[in-house]
mmCIF file of C-alpha atoms in Angstrom:
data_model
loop_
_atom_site.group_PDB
_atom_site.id
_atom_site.type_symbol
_atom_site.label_atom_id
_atom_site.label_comp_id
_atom_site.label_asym_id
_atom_site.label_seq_id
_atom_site.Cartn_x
_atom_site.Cartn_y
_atom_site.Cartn_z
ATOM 1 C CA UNK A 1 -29.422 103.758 36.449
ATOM 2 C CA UNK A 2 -26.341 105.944 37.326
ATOM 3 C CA UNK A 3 -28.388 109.001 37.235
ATOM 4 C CA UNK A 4 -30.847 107.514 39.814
ATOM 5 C CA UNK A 5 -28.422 106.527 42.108
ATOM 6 C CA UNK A 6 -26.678 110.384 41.980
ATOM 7 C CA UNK A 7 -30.267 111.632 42.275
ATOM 8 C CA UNK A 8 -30.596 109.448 45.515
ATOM 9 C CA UNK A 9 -27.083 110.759 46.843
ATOM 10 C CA UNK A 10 -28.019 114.197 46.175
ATOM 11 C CA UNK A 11 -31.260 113.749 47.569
ATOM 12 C CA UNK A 12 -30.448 111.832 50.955
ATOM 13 C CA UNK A 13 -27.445 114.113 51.906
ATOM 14 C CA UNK A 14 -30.050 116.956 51.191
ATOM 15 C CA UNK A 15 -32.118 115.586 53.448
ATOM 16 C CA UNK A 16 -29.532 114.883 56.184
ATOM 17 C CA UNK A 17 -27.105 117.828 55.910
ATOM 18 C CA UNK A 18 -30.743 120.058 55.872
ATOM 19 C CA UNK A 19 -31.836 118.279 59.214
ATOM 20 C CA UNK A 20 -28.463 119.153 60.523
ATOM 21 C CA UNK A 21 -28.538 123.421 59.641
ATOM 22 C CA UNK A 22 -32.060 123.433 60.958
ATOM 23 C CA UNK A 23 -30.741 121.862 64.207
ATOM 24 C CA UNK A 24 -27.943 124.292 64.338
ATOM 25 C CA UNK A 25 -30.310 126.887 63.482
ATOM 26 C CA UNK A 26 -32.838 125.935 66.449
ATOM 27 C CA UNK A 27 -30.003 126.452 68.955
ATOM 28 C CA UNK A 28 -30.666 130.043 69.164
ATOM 29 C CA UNK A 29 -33.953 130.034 68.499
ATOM 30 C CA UNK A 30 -37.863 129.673 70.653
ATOM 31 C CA UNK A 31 -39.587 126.391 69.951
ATOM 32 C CA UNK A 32 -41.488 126.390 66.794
ATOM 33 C CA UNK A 33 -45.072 127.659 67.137
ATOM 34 C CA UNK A 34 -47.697 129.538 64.725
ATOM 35 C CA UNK A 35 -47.140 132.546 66.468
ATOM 36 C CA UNK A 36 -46.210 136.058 64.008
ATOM 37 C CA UNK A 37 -42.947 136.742 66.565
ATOM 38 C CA UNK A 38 -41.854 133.095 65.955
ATOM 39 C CA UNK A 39 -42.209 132.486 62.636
ATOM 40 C CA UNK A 40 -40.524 135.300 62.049
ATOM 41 C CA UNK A 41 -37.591 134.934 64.209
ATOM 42 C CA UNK A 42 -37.067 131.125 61.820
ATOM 43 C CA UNK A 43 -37.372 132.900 58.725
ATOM 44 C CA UNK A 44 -34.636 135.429 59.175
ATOM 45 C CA UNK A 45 -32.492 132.300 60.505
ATOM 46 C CA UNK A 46 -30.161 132.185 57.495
ATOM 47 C CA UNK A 47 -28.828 128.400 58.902
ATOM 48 C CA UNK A 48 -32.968 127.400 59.655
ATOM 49 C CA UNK A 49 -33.772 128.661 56.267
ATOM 50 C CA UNK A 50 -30.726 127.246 54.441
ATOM 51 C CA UNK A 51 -31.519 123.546 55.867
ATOM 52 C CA UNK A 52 -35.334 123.755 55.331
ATOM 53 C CA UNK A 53 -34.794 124.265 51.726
ATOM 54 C CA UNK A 54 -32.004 121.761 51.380
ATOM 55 C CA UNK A 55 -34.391 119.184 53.038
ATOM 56 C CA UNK A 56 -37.176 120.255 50.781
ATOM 57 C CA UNK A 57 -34.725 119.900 47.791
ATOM 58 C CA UNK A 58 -33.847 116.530 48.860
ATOM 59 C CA UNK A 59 -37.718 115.430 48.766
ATOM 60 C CA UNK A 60 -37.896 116.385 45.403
ATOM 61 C CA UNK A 61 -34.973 114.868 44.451
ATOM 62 C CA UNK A 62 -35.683 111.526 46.138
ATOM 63 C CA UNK A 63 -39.947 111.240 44.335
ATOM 64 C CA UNK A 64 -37.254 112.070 41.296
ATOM 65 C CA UNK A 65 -35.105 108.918 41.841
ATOM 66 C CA UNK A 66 -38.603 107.049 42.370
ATOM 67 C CA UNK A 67 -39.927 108.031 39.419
ATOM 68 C CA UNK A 68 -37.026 106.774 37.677
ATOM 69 C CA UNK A 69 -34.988 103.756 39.315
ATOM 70 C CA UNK A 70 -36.808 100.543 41.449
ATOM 71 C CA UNK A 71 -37.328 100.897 45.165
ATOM 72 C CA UNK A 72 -34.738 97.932 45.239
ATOM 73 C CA UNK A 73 -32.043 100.104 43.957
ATOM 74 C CA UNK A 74 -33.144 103.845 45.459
ATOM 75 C CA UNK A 75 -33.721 102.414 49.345
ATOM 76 C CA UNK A 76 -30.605 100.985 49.984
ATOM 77 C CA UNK A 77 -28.494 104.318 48.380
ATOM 78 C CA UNK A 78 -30.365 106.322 50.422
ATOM 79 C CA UNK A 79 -29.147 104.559 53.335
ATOM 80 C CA UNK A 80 -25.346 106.143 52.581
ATOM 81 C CA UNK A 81 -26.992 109.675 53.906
ATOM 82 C CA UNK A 82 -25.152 108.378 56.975
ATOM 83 C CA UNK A 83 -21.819 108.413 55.438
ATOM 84 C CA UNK A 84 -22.650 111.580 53.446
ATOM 85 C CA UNK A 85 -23.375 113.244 57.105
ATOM 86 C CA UNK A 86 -20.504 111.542 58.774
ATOM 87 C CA UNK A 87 -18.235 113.807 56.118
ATOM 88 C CA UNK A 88 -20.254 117.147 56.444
ATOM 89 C CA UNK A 89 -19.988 116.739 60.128
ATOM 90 C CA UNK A 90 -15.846 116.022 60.351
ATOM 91 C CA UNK A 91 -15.573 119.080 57.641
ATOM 92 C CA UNK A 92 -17.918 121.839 58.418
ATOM 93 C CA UNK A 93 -18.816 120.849 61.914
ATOM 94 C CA UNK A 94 -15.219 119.950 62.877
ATOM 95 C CA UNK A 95 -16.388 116.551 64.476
ATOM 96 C CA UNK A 96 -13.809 114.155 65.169
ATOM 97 C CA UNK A 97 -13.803 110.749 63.327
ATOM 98 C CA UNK A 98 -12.492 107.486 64.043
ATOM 99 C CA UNK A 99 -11.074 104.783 61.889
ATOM 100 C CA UNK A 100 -13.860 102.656 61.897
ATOM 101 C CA UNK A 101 -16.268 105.711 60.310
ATOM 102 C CA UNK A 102 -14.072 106.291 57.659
ATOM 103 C CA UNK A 103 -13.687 102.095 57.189
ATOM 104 C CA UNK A 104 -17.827 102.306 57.300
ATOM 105 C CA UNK A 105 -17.830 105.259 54.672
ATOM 106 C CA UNK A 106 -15.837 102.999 52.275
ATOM 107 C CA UNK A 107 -17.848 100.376 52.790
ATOM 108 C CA UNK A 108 -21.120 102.743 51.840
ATOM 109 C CA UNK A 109 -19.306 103.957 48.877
ATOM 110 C CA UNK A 110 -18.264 100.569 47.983
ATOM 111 C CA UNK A 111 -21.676 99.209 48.201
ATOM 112 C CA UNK A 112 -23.530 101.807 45.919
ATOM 113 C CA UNK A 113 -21.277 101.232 43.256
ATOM 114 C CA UNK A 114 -21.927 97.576 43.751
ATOM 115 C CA UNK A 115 -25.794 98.231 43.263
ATOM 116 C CA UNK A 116 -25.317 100.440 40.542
ATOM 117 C CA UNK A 117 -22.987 98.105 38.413
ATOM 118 C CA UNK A 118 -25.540 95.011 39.331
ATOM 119 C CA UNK A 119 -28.991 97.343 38.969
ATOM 120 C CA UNK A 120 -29.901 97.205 35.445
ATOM 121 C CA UNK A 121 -32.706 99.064 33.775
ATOM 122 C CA UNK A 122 -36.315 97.553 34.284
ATOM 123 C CA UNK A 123 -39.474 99.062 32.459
ATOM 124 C CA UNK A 124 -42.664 99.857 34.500
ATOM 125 C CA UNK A 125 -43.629 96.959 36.735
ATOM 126 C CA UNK A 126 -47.081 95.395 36.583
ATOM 127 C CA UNK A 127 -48.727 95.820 39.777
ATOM 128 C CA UNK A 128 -51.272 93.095 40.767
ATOM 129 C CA UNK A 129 -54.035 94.262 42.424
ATOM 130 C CA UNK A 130 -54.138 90.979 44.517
ATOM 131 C CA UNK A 131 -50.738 91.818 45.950
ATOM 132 C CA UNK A 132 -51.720 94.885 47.400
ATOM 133 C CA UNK A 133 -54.226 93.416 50.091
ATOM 134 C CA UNK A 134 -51.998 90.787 50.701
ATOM 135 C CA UNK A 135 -49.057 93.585 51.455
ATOM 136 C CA UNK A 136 -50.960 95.472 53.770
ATOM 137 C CA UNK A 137 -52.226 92.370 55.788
ATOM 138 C CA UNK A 138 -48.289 91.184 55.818
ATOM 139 C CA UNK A 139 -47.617 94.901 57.615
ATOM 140 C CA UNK A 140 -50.638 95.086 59.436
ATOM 141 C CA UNK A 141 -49.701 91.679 60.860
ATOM 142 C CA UNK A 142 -46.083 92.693 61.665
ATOM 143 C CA UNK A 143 -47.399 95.619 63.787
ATOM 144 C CA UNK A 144 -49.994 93.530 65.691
ATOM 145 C CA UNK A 145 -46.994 91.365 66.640
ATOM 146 C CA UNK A 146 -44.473 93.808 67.715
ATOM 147 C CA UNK A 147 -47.062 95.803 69.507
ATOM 148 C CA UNK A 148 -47.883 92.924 71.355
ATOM 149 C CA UNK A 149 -44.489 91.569 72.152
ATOM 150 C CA UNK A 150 -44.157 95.384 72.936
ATOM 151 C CA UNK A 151 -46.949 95.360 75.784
ATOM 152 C CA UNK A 152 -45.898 92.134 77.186
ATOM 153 C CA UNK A 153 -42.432 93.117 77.856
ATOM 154 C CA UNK A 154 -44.113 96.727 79.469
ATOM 155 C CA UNK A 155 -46.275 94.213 82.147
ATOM 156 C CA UNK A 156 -43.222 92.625 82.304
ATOM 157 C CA UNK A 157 -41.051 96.019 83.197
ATOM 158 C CA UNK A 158 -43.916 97.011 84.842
ATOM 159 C CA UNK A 159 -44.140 93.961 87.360
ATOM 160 C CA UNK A 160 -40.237 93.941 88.291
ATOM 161 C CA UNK A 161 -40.163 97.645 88.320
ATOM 162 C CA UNK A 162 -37.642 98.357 86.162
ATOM 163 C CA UNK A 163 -37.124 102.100 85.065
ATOM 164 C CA UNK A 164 -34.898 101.778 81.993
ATOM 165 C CA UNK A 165 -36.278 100.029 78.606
ATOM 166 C CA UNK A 166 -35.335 96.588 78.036
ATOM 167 C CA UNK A 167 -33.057 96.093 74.473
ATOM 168 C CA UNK A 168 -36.359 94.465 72.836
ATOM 169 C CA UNK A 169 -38.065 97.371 73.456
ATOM 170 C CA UNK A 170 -35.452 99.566 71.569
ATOM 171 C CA UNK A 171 -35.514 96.907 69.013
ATOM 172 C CA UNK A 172 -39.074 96.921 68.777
ATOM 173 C CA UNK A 173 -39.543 100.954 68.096
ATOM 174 C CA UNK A 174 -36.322 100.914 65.829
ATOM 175 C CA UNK A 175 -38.311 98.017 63.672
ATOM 176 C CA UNK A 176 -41.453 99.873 63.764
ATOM 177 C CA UNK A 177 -39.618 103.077 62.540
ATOM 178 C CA UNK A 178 -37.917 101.186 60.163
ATOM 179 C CA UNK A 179 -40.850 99.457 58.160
ATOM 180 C CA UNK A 180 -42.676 103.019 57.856
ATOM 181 C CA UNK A 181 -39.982 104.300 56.226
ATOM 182 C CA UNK A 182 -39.509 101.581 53.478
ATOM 183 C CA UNK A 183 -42.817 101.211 53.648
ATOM 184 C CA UNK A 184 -43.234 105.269 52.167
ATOM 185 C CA UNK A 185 -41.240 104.655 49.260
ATOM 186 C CA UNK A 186 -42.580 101.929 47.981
ATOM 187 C CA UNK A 187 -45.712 104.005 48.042
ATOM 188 C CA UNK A 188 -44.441 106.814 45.962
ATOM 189 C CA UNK A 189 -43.273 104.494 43.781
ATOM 190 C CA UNK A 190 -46.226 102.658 43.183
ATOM 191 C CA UNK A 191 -47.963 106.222 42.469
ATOM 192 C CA UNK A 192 -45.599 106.733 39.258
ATOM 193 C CA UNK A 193 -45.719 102.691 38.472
ATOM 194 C CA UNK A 194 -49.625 103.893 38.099
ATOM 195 C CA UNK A 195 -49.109 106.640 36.002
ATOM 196 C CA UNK A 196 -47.081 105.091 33.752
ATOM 197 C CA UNK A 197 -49.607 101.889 33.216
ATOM 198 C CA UNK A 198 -52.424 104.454 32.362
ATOM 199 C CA UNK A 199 -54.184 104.937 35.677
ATOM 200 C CA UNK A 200 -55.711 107.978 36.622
ATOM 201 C CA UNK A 201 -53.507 110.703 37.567
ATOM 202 C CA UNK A 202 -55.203 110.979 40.636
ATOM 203 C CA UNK A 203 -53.410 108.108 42.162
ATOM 204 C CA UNK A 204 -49.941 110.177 42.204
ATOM 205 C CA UNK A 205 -50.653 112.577 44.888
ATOM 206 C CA UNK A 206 -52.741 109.857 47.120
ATOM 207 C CA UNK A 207 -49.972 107.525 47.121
ATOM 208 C CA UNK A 208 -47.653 110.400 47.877
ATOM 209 C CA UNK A 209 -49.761 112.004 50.566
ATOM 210 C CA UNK A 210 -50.227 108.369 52.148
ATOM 211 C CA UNK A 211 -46.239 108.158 51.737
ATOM 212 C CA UNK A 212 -45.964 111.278 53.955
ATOM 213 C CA UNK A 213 -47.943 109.539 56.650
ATOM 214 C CA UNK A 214 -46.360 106.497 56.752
ATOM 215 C CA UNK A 215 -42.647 108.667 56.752
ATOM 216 C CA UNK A 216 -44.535 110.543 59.991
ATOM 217 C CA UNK A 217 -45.922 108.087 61.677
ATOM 218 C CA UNK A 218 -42.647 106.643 61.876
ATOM 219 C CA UNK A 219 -40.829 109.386 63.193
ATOM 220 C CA UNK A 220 -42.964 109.517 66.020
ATOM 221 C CA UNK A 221 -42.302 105.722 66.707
ATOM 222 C CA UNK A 222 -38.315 106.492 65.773
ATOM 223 C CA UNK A 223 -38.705 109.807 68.249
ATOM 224 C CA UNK A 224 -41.040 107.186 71.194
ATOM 225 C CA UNK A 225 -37.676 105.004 70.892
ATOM 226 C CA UNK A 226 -35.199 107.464 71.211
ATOM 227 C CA UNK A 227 -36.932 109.319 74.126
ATOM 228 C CA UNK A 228 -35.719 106.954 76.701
ATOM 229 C CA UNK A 229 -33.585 104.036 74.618
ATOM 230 C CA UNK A 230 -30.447 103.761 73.130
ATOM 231 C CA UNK A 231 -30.063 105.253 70.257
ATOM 232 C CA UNK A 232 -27.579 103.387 69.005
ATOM 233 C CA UNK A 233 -29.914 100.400 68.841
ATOM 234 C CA UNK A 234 -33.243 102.100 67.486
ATOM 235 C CA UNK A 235 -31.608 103.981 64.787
ATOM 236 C CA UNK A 236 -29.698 100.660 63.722
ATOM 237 C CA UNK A 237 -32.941 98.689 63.627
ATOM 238 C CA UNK A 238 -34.640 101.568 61.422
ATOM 239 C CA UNK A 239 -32.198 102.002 58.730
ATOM 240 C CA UNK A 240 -31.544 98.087 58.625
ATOM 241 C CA UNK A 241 -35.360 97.548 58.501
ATOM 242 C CA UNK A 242 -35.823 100.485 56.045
ATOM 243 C CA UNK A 243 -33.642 98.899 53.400
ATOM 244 C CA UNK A 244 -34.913 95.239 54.120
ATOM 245 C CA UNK A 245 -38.415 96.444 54.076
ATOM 246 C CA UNK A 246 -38.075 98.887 50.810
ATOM 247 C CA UNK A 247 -36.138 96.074 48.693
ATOM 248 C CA UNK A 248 -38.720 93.299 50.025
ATOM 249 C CA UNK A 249 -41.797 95.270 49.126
ATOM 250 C CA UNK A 250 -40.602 96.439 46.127
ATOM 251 C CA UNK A 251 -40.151 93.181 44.791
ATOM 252 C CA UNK A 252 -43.225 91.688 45.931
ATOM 253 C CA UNK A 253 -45.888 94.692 45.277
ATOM 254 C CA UNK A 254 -44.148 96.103 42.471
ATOM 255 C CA UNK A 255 -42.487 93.074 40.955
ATOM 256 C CA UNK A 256 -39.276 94.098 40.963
ATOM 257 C CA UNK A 257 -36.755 91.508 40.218
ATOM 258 C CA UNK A 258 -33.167 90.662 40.579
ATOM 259 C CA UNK A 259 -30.499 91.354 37.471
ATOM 260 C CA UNK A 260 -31.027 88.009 35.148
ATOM 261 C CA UNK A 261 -27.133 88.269 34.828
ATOM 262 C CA UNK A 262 -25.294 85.889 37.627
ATOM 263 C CA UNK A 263 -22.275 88.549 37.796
ATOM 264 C CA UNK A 264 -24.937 91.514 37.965
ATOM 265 C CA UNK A 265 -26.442 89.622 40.420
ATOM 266 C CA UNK A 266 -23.474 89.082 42.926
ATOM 267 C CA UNK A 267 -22.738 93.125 42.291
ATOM 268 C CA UNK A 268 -26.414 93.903 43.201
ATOM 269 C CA UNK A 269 -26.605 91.598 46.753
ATOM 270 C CA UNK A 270 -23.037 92.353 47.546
ATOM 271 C CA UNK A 271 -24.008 96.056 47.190
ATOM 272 C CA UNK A 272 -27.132 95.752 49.102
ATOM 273 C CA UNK A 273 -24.631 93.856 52.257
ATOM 274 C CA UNK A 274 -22.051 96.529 52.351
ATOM 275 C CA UNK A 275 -24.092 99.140 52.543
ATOM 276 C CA UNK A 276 -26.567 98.132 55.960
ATOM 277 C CA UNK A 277 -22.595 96.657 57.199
ATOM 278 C CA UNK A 278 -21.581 100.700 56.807
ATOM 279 C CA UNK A 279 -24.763 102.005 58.200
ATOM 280 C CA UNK A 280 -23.957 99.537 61.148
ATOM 281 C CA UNK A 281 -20.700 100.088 61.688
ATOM 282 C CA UNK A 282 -21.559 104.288 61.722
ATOM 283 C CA UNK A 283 -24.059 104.302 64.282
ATOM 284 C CA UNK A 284 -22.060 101.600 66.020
ATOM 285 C CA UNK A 285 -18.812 103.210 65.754
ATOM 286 C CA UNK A 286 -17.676 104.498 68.930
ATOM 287 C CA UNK A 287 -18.947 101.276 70.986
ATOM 288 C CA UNK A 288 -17.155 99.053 69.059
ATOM 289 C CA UNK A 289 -13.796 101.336 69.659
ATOM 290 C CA UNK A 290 -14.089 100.506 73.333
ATOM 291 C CA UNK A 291 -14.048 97.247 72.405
ATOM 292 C CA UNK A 292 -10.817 97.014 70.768
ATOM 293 C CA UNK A 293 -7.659 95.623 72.110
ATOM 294 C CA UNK A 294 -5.528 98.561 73.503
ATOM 295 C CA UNK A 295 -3.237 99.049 70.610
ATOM 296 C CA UNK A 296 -5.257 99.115 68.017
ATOM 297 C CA UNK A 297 -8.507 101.325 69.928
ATOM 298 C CA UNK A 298 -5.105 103.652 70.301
ATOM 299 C CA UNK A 299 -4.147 103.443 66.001
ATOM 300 C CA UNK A 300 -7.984 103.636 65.367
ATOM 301 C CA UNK A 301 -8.309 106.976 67.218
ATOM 302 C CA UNK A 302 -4.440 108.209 67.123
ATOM 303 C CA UNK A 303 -4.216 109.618 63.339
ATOM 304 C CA UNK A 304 -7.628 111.360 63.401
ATOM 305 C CA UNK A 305 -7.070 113.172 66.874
ATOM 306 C CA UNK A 306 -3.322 114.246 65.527
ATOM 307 C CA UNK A 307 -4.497 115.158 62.275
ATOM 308 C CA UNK A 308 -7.811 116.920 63.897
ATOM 309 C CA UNK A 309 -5.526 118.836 66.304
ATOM 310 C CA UNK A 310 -2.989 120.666 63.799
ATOM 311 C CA UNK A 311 -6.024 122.185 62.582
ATOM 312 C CA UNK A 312 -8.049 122.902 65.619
ATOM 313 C CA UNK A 313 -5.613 122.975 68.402
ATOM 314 C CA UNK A 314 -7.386 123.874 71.724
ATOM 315 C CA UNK A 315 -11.059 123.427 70.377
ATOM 316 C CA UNK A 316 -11.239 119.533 70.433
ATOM 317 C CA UNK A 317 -14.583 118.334 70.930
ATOM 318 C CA UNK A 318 -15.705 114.128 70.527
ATOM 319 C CA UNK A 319 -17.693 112.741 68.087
ATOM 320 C CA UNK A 320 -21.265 113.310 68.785
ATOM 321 C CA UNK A 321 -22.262 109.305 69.297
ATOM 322 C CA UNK A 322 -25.870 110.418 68.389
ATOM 323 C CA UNK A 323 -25.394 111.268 64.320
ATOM 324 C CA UNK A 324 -28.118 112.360 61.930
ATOM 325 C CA UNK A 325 -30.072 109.384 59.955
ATOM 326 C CA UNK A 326 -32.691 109.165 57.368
ATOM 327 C CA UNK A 327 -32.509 108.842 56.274
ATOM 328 C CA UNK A 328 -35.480 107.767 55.318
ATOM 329 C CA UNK A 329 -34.480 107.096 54.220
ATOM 330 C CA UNK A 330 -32.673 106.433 56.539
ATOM 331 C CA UNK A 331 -34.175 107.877 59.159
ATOM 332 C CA UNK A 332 -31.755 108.819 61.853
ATOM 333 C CA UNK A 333 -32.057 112.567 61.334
ATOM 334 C CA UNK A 334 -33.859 112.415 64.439
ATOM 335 C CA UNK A 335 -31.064 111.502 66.614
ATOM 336 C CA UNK A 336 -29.943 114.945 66.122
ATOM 337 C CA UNK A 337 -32.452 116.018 68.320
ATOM 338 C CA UNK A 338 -32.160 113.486 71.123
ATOM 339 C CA UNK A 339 -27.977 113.391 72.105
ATOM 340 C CA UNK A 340 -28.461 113.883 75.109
ATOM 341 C CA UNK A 341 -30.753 110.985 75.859
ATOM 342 C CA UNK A 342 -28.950 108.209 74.086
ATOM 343 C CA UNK A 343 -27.081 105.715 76.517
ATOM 344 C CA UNK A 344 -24.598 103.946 73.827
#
């Protein structure tokens, strides 16, 4: 189980860290296009070049940590790419940190050891073919819903003519996003659940290549959020749905099941709540300092800035309030290329 869960670390802050080069890569470079001049110009980016591979890396890693460990256990890990980023960011990128990301890192440390003290080892799941239908009606159904409580609240914004989103909106896009991406590992999983009950090895790289569409089509419901919400609210709404939706289906299609043991249990659940309350509290960080009383917003942000500013003196920039997620994982690697749209 251990080696699952460092797969999944290795494999998320692959993915996040690898979204992050290829952003600082981009900076200097012409939007991406099949032209000869172009591609070339990306390829002899050494920081383009260095994060595609790491984010290629980290997809292997992560159909690894399928193959291996439950989507109950590998989903909510992957959702401490956050904190993993949060760290990269305040070392390599110099980014300043408050006390409430490092408090939300703990928590996100704390958590997966939680799940993998509680996770125990499971062999392959029997998948029933009658769950299937009845898991893609149960999605189906959730879309029909939010689209439509989408498109009333648009006549709605329409009518009053408002110009900015309304918070259900955001909420709405951030869900979408959200169920896509737990939705894609489950998938994969259910590919090598196949393979090992004797199905045809066909099934492996359908499920995956389905995956991959589900994992796009909700970036472009993540990126249709982000475009003119708050990014603080869609990217908490993905990664909370993510882990929800991964753990839910997992259990349900794949017939995954809790530890029998009532202390393994408590680790497992406990796990699972500390790590969406540190994914929370990181994308939420820097709103909920200006909520603070006075003293303490000034002890939350006093030690970082002094201890940032014997090492940087004269080069002090803020906390970008827009960091990367996965995550699938996730998912919020696309606020990276959105800061200067998000509101929070």
């Amino acid at each position: 189980m251990w080696e699952s869960i460092c797969l999944t670390i290795a494999a998320t802050a692959g993915n996040n860290i690898g979204k992050v080069l290829q952003k600082k890569g981009t900076l200097i470079l012409p939007p991406l296009s099949f032209k000869l001049k172009v591609i070339r110009a990306y390829a002899s980016n050494r920081a383009w070049i260095i994060g595609f591979l790491m984010d290629i890396f980290g997809a292997v890693l992560m159909l690894l940590a399928l193959s291996q460990a439950p989507v109950s256990i590998v989903q909510p890990v992957s959702g401490c790419g956050l904190a993993i980023l949060s760290v990269f960011s305040h070392f390599y990128l110099k980014e300043i940190m408050n006390a409430i990301d490092w408090i939300a890192i703990a928590f996100a440390g704390i958590g997966t050891i939680g799940v993998g003290a509680g996770g125990e080892e499971q062999k392959a799941s029997s998948i029933s073919i009658f769950h299937l239908p009845w898991l893609a009606f149960i999605v189906a159904f959730l879309f029909v819903v939010l689209n439509g409580w989408l498109r009333v609240y648009r006549r709605q914004r329409r009518e009053q003519e408002l110009m900015q989103y309304e918070v259900v909106e955001e909420i709405i896009y951030g869900l979408e996003s959200g169920i896509l991406f737990g939705i894609a590992s489950v998938i994969s999983k259910m590919g090598f659940v196949f393979l090992e009950q004797g199905f045809s090895k066909l099934l492996l790289p359908i499920c995956i290549s389905i995956s991959i569409c589900c994992s796009a089509s909700g970036f472009v419901y993540q990126t249709s959020g982000l475009k003119h919400g708050r990014a603080i609210v869609v990217s908490t709404c993905a990664a909370v749905a993510s882990i929800v939706t991964g753990v839910l289906a997992g259990m349900f299609a794949l017939g995954e099941r809790l530890p029998s043991a009532p202390v393994a249990r408590l680790m497992l659940l406990l796990g699972w709540l500390f790590i969406i309350l540190g994914v929370i509290l990181l994308v939420t960080s820097t709103r909920l300092l200006r909520h603070l009383p006075r003293p303490w917003r000034r002890f939350a942000r006093s030690g970082v800035d002094r201890n940032f500013g014997l090492r940087q003196p004269g080069s002090i920039r803020t906390r970008d309030t827009n960091p990367s997620a996965v995550i699938q994982t996730s998912t919020l690697h696309q606020l990276i290329s959105t800061p200067s749209k998000a509101k929070a």
